[in-house]
Short mmCIF file of C-alpha atoms in Angstrom, two decimals:
data_model
loop_
_atom_site.label_atom_id
_atom_site.label_comp_id
_atom_site.label_asym_id
_atom_site.label_seq_id
_atom_site.Cartn_x
_atom_site.Cartn_y
_atom_site.Cartn_z
CA ALA J 1 -21.97 -6.77 -20.36
CA GLU J 2 -21.16 -6.48 -16.62
CA PRO J 3 -21.46 -2.83 -15.53
CA GLN J 4 -20.87 -3.65 -11.85
CA LEU J 5 -17.50 -5.16 -12.83
CA ARG J 6 -16.57 -2.37 -15.23
CA ALA J 7 -17.27 0.18 -12.47
CA ILE J 8 -14.38 -1.10 -10.35
CA LEU J 9 -11.64 0.30 -12.61
CA PRO J 10 -12.77 3.98 -12.63
CA ALA J 11 -13.70 3.64 -8.96
CA MET J 12 -10.12 2.61 -8.18
CA LEU J 13 -8.27 4.92 -10.53
CA LEU J 14 -10.38 8.07 -10.12
CA GLY J 15 -11.91 7.54 -6.68
CA GLU J 16 -15.44 7.41 -8.14
CA ARG J 17 -16.92 5.20 -5.43
CA ARG J 18 -20.45 6.29 -6.38
CA MET J 19 -20.13 4.01 -9.43
CA LEU J 20 -20.06 0.94 -7.15
CA ASP J 21 -23.42 -0.60 -6.33
CA ASP J 22 -24.64 -1.11 -2.76
CA SER J 23 -23.58 -4.76 -2.54
CA GLN J 24 -20.04 -3.92 -3.68
CA ARG J 25 -19.70 -1.04 -1.21
CA SER J 26 -20.98 -3.26 1.61
CA LEU J 27 -18.56 -6.07 0.68
CA PHE J 28 -15.52 -3.80 0.48
CA ARG J 29 -16.44 -1.94 3.68
CA GLU J 30 -16.96 -5.07 5.79
CA THR J 31 -13.63 -6.57 4.68
CA GLY J 32 -11.70 -3.33 5.16
CA MET J 33 -10.92 -3.07 1.44
CA LEU J 34 -12.83 0.15 0.78
CA HIS J 35 -9.52 2.03 0.98
CA LEU J 36 -8.73 0.60 -2.47
CA PHE J 37 -11.45 2.85 -3.90
CA ALA J 38 -10.41 6.12 -2.28
CA VAL J 39 -7.59 7.78 -4.20
CA SER J 40 -4.94 7.58 -1.52
CA GLY J 41 -1.23 7.04 -1.07
CA LEU J 42 -1.57 3.55 -2.54
CA HIS J 43 -2.97 4.79 -5.84
CA VAL J 44 -0.78 7.86 -6.18
CA GLY J 45 2.27 5.77 -5.23
CA LEU J 46 1.45 3.09 -7.81
CA ILE J 47 0.85 5.69 -10.51
CA ALA J 48 4.10 7.46 -9.56
CA MET J 49 5.94 4.15 -9.84
CA THR J 50 4.35 3.49 -13.25
CA LEU J 51 5.29 6.96 -14.53
CA ASP J 52 8.83 6.60 -13.21
CA SER J 53 9.23 3.25 -14.98
CA LEU J 54 7.88 4.62 -18.26
CA LEU J 55 10.15 7.66 -18.09
CA HIS J 56 13.08 5.40 -17.23
CA LEU J 57 12.40 3.45 -20.43
CA LEU J 58 12.77 6.75 -22.31
CA ARG J 59 16.34 6.99 -20.94
CA LEU J 60 15.74 10.27 -19.10
CA GLN J 61 18.22 11.37 -16.46
CA THR J 62 17.22 11.21 -12.79
CA ARG J 63 16.52 14.92 -12.47
CA SER J 64 14.61 15.17 -15.77
CA ARG J 65 12.66 12.03 -14.86
CA ALA J 66 11.71 13.52 -11.49
CA ILE J 67 10.55 16.84 -13.00
CA CYS J 68 8.48 15.19 -15.77
CA GLY J 69 7.04 12.66 -13.31
CA MET J 70 6.03 15.36 -10.83
CA LEU J 71 4.32 17.39 -13.56
CA LEU J 72 2.40 14.36 -14.86
CA LEU J 73 1.45 13.30 -11.33
CA LEU J 74 0.30 16.84 -10.53
CA GLY J 75 -1.89 16.74 -13.64
CA TYR J 76 -3.46 13.48 -12.46
CA VAL J 77 -4.17 14.89 -8.98
CA LEU J 78 -5.77 18.01 -10.49
CA VAL J 79 -7.87 15.97 -12.93
CA ILE J 80 -9.44 13.92 -10.12
CA GLY J 81 -10.31 17.08 -8.19
CA ALA J 82 -7.33 17.21 -5.79
CA PRO J 83 -8.92 15.35 -2.84
CA PRO J 84 -6.98 15.77 0.43
CA SER J 85 -5.79 12.15 0.42
CA ALA J 86 -4.33 12.52 -3.08
CA VAL J 87 -2.71 15.87 -2.19
CA ARG J 88 -1.06 14.30 0.87
CA ALA J 89 0.27 11.43 -1.22
CA PHE J 90 1.44 13.82 -3.95
CA LEU J 91 3.42 15.81 -1.40
CA MET J 92 5.08 12.61 -0.15
CA VAL J 93 6.11 11.70 -3.70
CA LEU J 94 7.15 15.30 -4.40
CA PHE J 95 9.54 15.40 -1.44
CA TYR J 96 10.83 11.88 -2.19
CA TRP J 97 11.55 12.59 -5.87
CA GLY J 98 12.85 16.05 -5.05
CA GLY J 99 15.26 14.67 -2.47
CA ARG J 100 16.44 11.97 -4.84
CA ALA J 101 16.91 14.34 -7.77
CA PHE J 102 18.18 17.58 -6.21
CA MET J 103 19.90 16.52 -3.00
CA ARG J 104 22.64 14.10 -2.04
CA GLN J 105 20.33 11.90 0.01
CA GLY J 106 16.69 10.98 -0.24
CA GLY J 107 14.49 8.53 1.58
CA VAL J 108 10.93 7.60 2.41
CA LEU J 109 11.02 8.67 6.07
CA PRO J 110 12.40 12.22 5.43
CA ALA J 111 9.83 12.65 2.64
CA LEU J 112 7.07 11.45 4.98
CA VAL J 113 8.08 13.89 7.74
CA ALA J 114 8.52 16.82 5.33
CA SER J 115 5.11 16.23 3.73
CA ALA J 116 3.45 15.92 7.15
CA VAL J 117 4.94 19.26 8.22
CA ALA J 118 3.81 20.87 4.94
CA VAL J 119 0.27 19.51 5.32
CA LEU J 120 0.00 20.70 8.93
CA LEU J 121 1.25 24.16 7.97
CA TRP J 122 -1.29 24.25 5.14
CA GLN J 123 -4.20 22.81 7.15
CA PRO J 124 -3.55 22.14 10.88
CA SER J 125 -6.95 20.44 11.26
CA GLN J 126 -5.55 17.49 9.28
CA LEU J 127 -3.93 16.34 12.53
CA PHE J 128 -7.35 15.14 13.72
CA ASP J 129 -8.54 13.79 10.35
CA ALA J 130 -9.03 10.00 10.22
CA GLY J 131 -7.83 9.81 6.62
CA ALA J 132 -4.64 11.74 7.39
CA GLN J 133 -3.92 9.57 10.43
CA LEU J 134 -4.44 6.41 8.39
CA SER J 135 -2.32 7.69 5.49
CA TYR J 136 0.67 8.83 7.52
CA GLY J 137 0.33 6.07 10.10
CA ILE J 138 0.31 3.28 7.52
CA VAL J 139 3.26 4.75 5.58
CA ALA J 140 5.15 5.22 8.85
CA GLY J 141 4.38 1.62 9.81
CA MET J 142 5.61 0.31 6.46
CA THR J 143 8.77 2.48 6.60
CA LEU J 144 9.78 1.95 10.22
CA TYR J 145 8.57 -1.61 10.64
CA GLY J 146 7.60 -3.19 7.30
CA PHE J 147 10.79 -2.54 5.32
CA PRO J 148 13.19 -3.72 8.09
CA LEU J 149 11.01 -6.77 8.72
CA ALA J 150 11.01 -7.57 4.99
CA ALA J 151 14.81 -7.30 4.94
CA GLY J 152 15.07 -9.58 7.97
CA LEU J 153 12.75 -12.17 6.39
CA ARG J 154 14.73 -12.10 3.15
CA ALA J 155 18.00 -12.64 5.04
CA ARG J 156 16.47 -15.47 7.09
CA PHE J 157 14.91 -17.27 4.14
CA THR J 158 17.77 -17.11 1.66
CA LEU J 159 17.85 -20.37 -0.29
CA PHE J 160 20.78 -22.45 -1.52
CA LYS J 161 23.28 -20.87 0.91
CA GLY J 162 25.76 -23.70 0.33
CA LEU J 163 25.75 -23.26 -3.43
CA PRO J 164 27.84 -20.43 -4.98
CA ALA J 165 25.68 -17.96 -6.90
CA GLY J 166 27.79 -18.53 -10.01
CA ASN J 167 26.58 -22.13 -10.13
CA TRP J 168 22.90 -21.28 -9.88
CA LYS J 169 20.60 -22.31 -12.70
CA GLY J 170 17.42 -20.61 -13.84
CA TRP J 171 15.17 -22.47 -11.41
CA HIS J 172 17.45 -21.49 -8.51
CA HIS J 173 17.01 -17.81 -9.37
CA LEU J 174 13.25 -18.27 -9.84
CA CYS J 175 12.83 -19.96 -6.45
CA GLN J 176 14.95 -17.33 -4.70
CA TRP J 177 13.08 -14.48 -6.37
CA THR J 178 9.71 -15.98 -5.41
CA VAL J 179 10.70 -16.42 -1.76
CA HIS J 180 12.17 -12.92 -1.53
CA ALA J 181 9.08 -11.41 -3.19
CA LEU J 182 6.83 -13.18 -0.67
CA CYS J 183 9.05 -11.98 2.20
CA SER J 184 8.89 -8.41 0.91
CA TYR J 185 5.11 -8.55 0.53
CA ALA J 186 4.71 -10.08 3.99
CA GLY J 187 6.95 -7.48 5.66
CA VAL J 188 5.25 -4.49 4.03
CA ALA J 189 1.77 -5.92 4.69
CA ALA J 190 2.68 -6.49 8.36
CA GLY J 191 3.92 -2.89 8.59
CA ALA J 192 0.61 -1.59 7.29
CA PHE J 193 -1.32 -4.09 9.44
CA VAL J 194 0.12 -3.06 12.81
CA VAL J 195 -1.05 0.54 12.32
CA SER J 196 -4.21 0.14 10.23
CA VAL J 197 -5.83 -2.45 12.53
CA PRO J 198 -5.90 -0.31 15.71
CA LEU J 199 -6.98 2.77 13.75
CA SER J 200 -9.75 0.80 11.99
CA LEU J 201 -10.79 -0.49 15.38
CA HIS J 202 -10.95 3.08 16.70
CA TYR J 203 -12.74 4.77 13.80
CA PHE J 204 -14.84 2.00 12.25
CA GLY J 205 -15.21 -0.65 14.96
CA VAL J 206 -13.93 -3.34 12.59
CA PHE J 207 -11.53 -6.12 13.59
CA ALA J 208 -10.13 -7.74 10.44
CA PRO J 209 -7.40 -10.33 11.15
CA GLY J 210 -7.93 -11.60 7.60
CA GLY J 211 -6.92 -8.19 6.29
CA LEU J 212 -3.22 -9.07 6.47
CA VAL J 213 -3.49 -11.95 4.01
CA LEU J 214 -6.12 -10.18 1.92
CA ASN J 215 -4.00 -7.03 1.55
CA LEU J 216 -1.10 -9.27 0.61
CA LEU J 217 -3.18 -10.75 -2.22
CA MET J 218 -4.70 -7.42 -3.23
CA ALA J 219 -1.38 -5.60 -3.66
CA PRO J 220 -0.35 -7.21 -7.00
CA LEU J 221 -3.94 -7.16 -8.32
CA ALA J 222 -4.34 -3.49 -7.38
CA LEU J 223 -0.99 -2.79 -9.06
CA LEU J 224 -2.19 -4.46 -12.28
CA CYS J 225 -5.49 -2.57 -12.13
CA VAL J 226 -3.90 0.84 -11.60
CA VAL J 227 -1.12 0.29 -14.15
CA ALA J 228 -3.65 -0.89 -16.78
CA GLY J 229 -5.87 2.13 -16.09
CA CYS J 230 -2.91 4.52 -16.17
CA LEU J 231 -1.68 3.12 -19.49
CA SER J 232 -5.23 3.29 -20.85
CA LEU J 233 -5.45 6.99 -19.99
CA LEU J 234 -2.05 7.72 -21.54
CA ALA J 235 -2.95 5.78 -24.72
CA ALA J 236 -6.30 7.58 -24.96
CA VAL J 237 -4.62 10.99 -24.65
CA ALA J 238 -1.95 10.08 -27.22
CA ALA J 239 -4.67 8.78 -29.59
CA GLN J 240 -6.00 12.34 -29.92
CA LEU J 241 -3.00 13.13 -32.12
CA PRO J 242 -3.73 12.37 -35.81
CA VAL J 243 -0.63 10.24 -36.31
CA LEU J 244 -1.34 8.16 -33.20
CA GLY J 245 -5.05 7.47 -33.70
CA LEU J 246 -4.45 3.72 -33.73
CA LEU J 247 -3.65 3.88 -30.01
CA SER J 248 -7.38 4.14 -29.25
CA GLY J 249 -7.62 0.37 -29.79
CA LEU J 250 -4.68 -0.14 -27.44
CA SER J 251 -6.53 1.84 -24.78
CA ILE J 252 -9.46 -0.60 -25.01
CA HIS J 253 -7.13 -3.57 -24.52
CA PHE J 254 -5.63 -1.92 -21.42
CA ASN J 255 -9.17 -1.42 -20.10
CA ARG J 256 -9.93 -5.11 -20.58
CA ALA J 257 -6.75 -6.04 -18.71
CA GLY J 258 -7.88 -3.78 -15.87
CA TRP J 259 -11.35 -5.37 -15.84
CA THR J 260 -9.77 -8.83 -15.60
CA SER J 261 -7.75 -7.76 -12.57
CA ALA J 262 -10.86 -6.15 -11.06
CA ALA J 263 -12.81 -9.39 -11.49
CA ALA J 264 -10.04 -11.31 -9.70
CA MET J 265 -10.07 -8.74 -6.89
CA GLU J 266 -13.83 -8.90 -6.38
CA TRP J 267 -13.88 -12.72 -6.44
CA THR J 268 -11.01 -12.96 -3.92
CA ILE J 269 -12.54 -10.43 -1.52
CA SER J 270 -15.92 -12.15 -1.76
CA ALA J 271 -14.35 -15.56 -1.04
CA PHE J 272 -12.51 -14.23 2.02
CA SER J 273 -15.61 -12.50 3.36
CA ARG J 274 -17.35 -15.88 3.68
CA VAL J 275 -14.65 -17.32 5.98
CA PRO J 276 -15.86 -17.14 9.62
CA GLY J 277 -13.78 -15.12 12.07
CA LEU J 278 -11.66 -13.23 9.53
CA PHE J 279 -13.80 -10.08 9.66
CA SER J 280 -15.95 -9.01 12.59
CA ARG J 281 -17.36 -5.89 14.19
CA VAL J 282 -16.18 -4.75 17.61
CA GLU J 283 -18.67 -2.32 19.10
CA ALA J 284 -17.65 -1.74 22.71
CA VAL J 285 -14.22 -0.15 22.30
CA ALA J 286 -13.01 2.64 24.58
CA PRO J 287 -12.21 5.85 22.65
CA TRP J 288 -8.53 5.81 23.56
CA GLN J 289 -7.68 2.17 22.88
CA GLY J 290 -7.20 2.26 19.11
CA LEU J 291 -5.18 5.48 18.99
CA LEU J 292 -3.00 4.44 21.91
CA LEU J 293 -2.34 1.05 20.34
CA ALA J 294 -1.41 2.59 16.96
CA LEU J 295 0.96 5.07 18.65
CA ALA J 296 2.51 2.24 20.67
CA MET J 297 3.16 0.26 17.48
CA ILE J 298 4.95 3.20 15.84
CA LEU J 299 7.05 3.87 18.97
CA LEU J 300 7.94 0.17 19.20
CA ALA J 301 8.98 0.21 15.54
CA LEU J 302 11.18 3.25 16.26
CA LEU J 303 12.75 1.43 19.19
CA LEU J 304 13.68 -1.49 16.92
CA GLN J 305 15.87 0.88 14.88
CA SER J 306 18.33 1.37 17.74
CA ARG J 307 21.95 0.35 17.19
CA GLU J 308 21.96 -2.18 20.02
CA ILE J 309 19.16 -4.17 18.43
CA ARG J 310 20.59 -3.91 14.92
CA ARG J 311 23.91 -5.35 16.14
CA ARG J 312 22.31 -8.57 17.39
CA GLY J 313 22.27 -11.84 15.47
CA ASP J 314 19.90 -12.33 12.55
CA ASP J 315 17.59 -14.76 14.36
CA VAL J 316 17.41 -12.67 17.55
CA ARG J 317 16.81 -9.49 15.54
CA LEU J 318 14.09 -11.15 13.47
CA GLY J 319 12.39 -12.40 16.64
CA MET J 320 12.41 -8.89 18.08
CA GLN J 321 11.11 -7.47 14.79
CA LEU J 322 8.13 -9.82 15.03
CA LEU J 323 7.35 -8.50 18.53
CA PRO J 324 5.07 -5.58 17.42
CA PHE J 325 3.00 -7.90 15.24
CA ALA J 326 2.58 -10.47 18.03
CA THR J 327 1.82 -7.73 20.60
CA LEU J 328 -0.84 -6.19 18.38
CA CYS J 329 -2.54 -9.54 17.72
CA ILE J 330 -2.68 -10.33 21.45
CA CYS J 331 -3.98 -6.86 22.43
CA VAL J 332 -6.64 -6.71 19.73
CA SER J 333 -7.77 -10.26 20.53
CA ILE J 334 -8.23 -9.23 24.16
CA VAL J 335 -10.20 -6.14 23.11
CA ALA J 336 -12.37 -8.20 20.75
CA ALA J 337 -13.02 -10.83 23.45
CA ALA J 338 -13.93 -8.14 25.98
CA SER J 339 -16.28 -6.55 23.45
CA ALA J 340 -17.96 -9.89 22.71
CA ALA J 341 -18.34 -10.61 26.45
CA ALA J 342 -19.83 -7.16 27.08
CA SER J 343 -22.36 -7.50 24.24
CA TRP J 344 -23.30 -10.99 25.43
#
């Protein structure tokens, strides 16, 4: 009954942005949420996480789970036409799963560096591609800055410190889980924010301070959308077998769950777009400002990993971890004010 709503799910899962109408594209572009509809690291990462969870339920060993997951993920990337953004994300997951399954150590940062080297060897021009810079920059920001900040927030906002964990009741665990989940979301969103904002300023001339909160709200909804679409595809494929034909009805129910999440996403983005000051265009920006600011944020995040800083007290360390976020907000506000003054 609502084709513009139904279009959001295939647009997100398959990158079919042409299915969105003009008003939807304009809304998502002006709020900086159009990245949700380009098959990127977010989508491939969410689908990889879904596949890993499903394979874990089947009690597969780590190595078998990694091999099956990589083959299924490769099939997904090939089905959607292997766009460069999806290939980059697939390589990140490939190195991460490969390191975890076949080596003694594995981590996000080594996988990120290895995939970047592989992409540059395959296509050196990717170094100057806006999509590649956004993909690797945002993941680097989340890894170097977002994850440590999330850990610091969780340590700072631990509830019921005077009560032994053995005496906790159900509501204690629920409150602690909620606070830690919010801290994790906030840290990861801040990590993406400190890199994506200067790059968006450079390439698109968009200043979106509301993007931090909006991305925070979009993450669980996007997860529900992608997981529902992924399960729908798997159920539809399994329903082709004669003995599993009943799964076709299950696929429809997964689609409806995805449409519900899509409706919540569109309503939330539309509501935020009407708030003054959260999203604005910045026209007069020098060519070097955005790139230099993004590079400075990554270098500052690297500096925060030094042993001297990690040895400091929790409160001092958390204050220093908030420094990149505060620095970025001040710098971008100055740039936006200068742009507004110049246009006036």
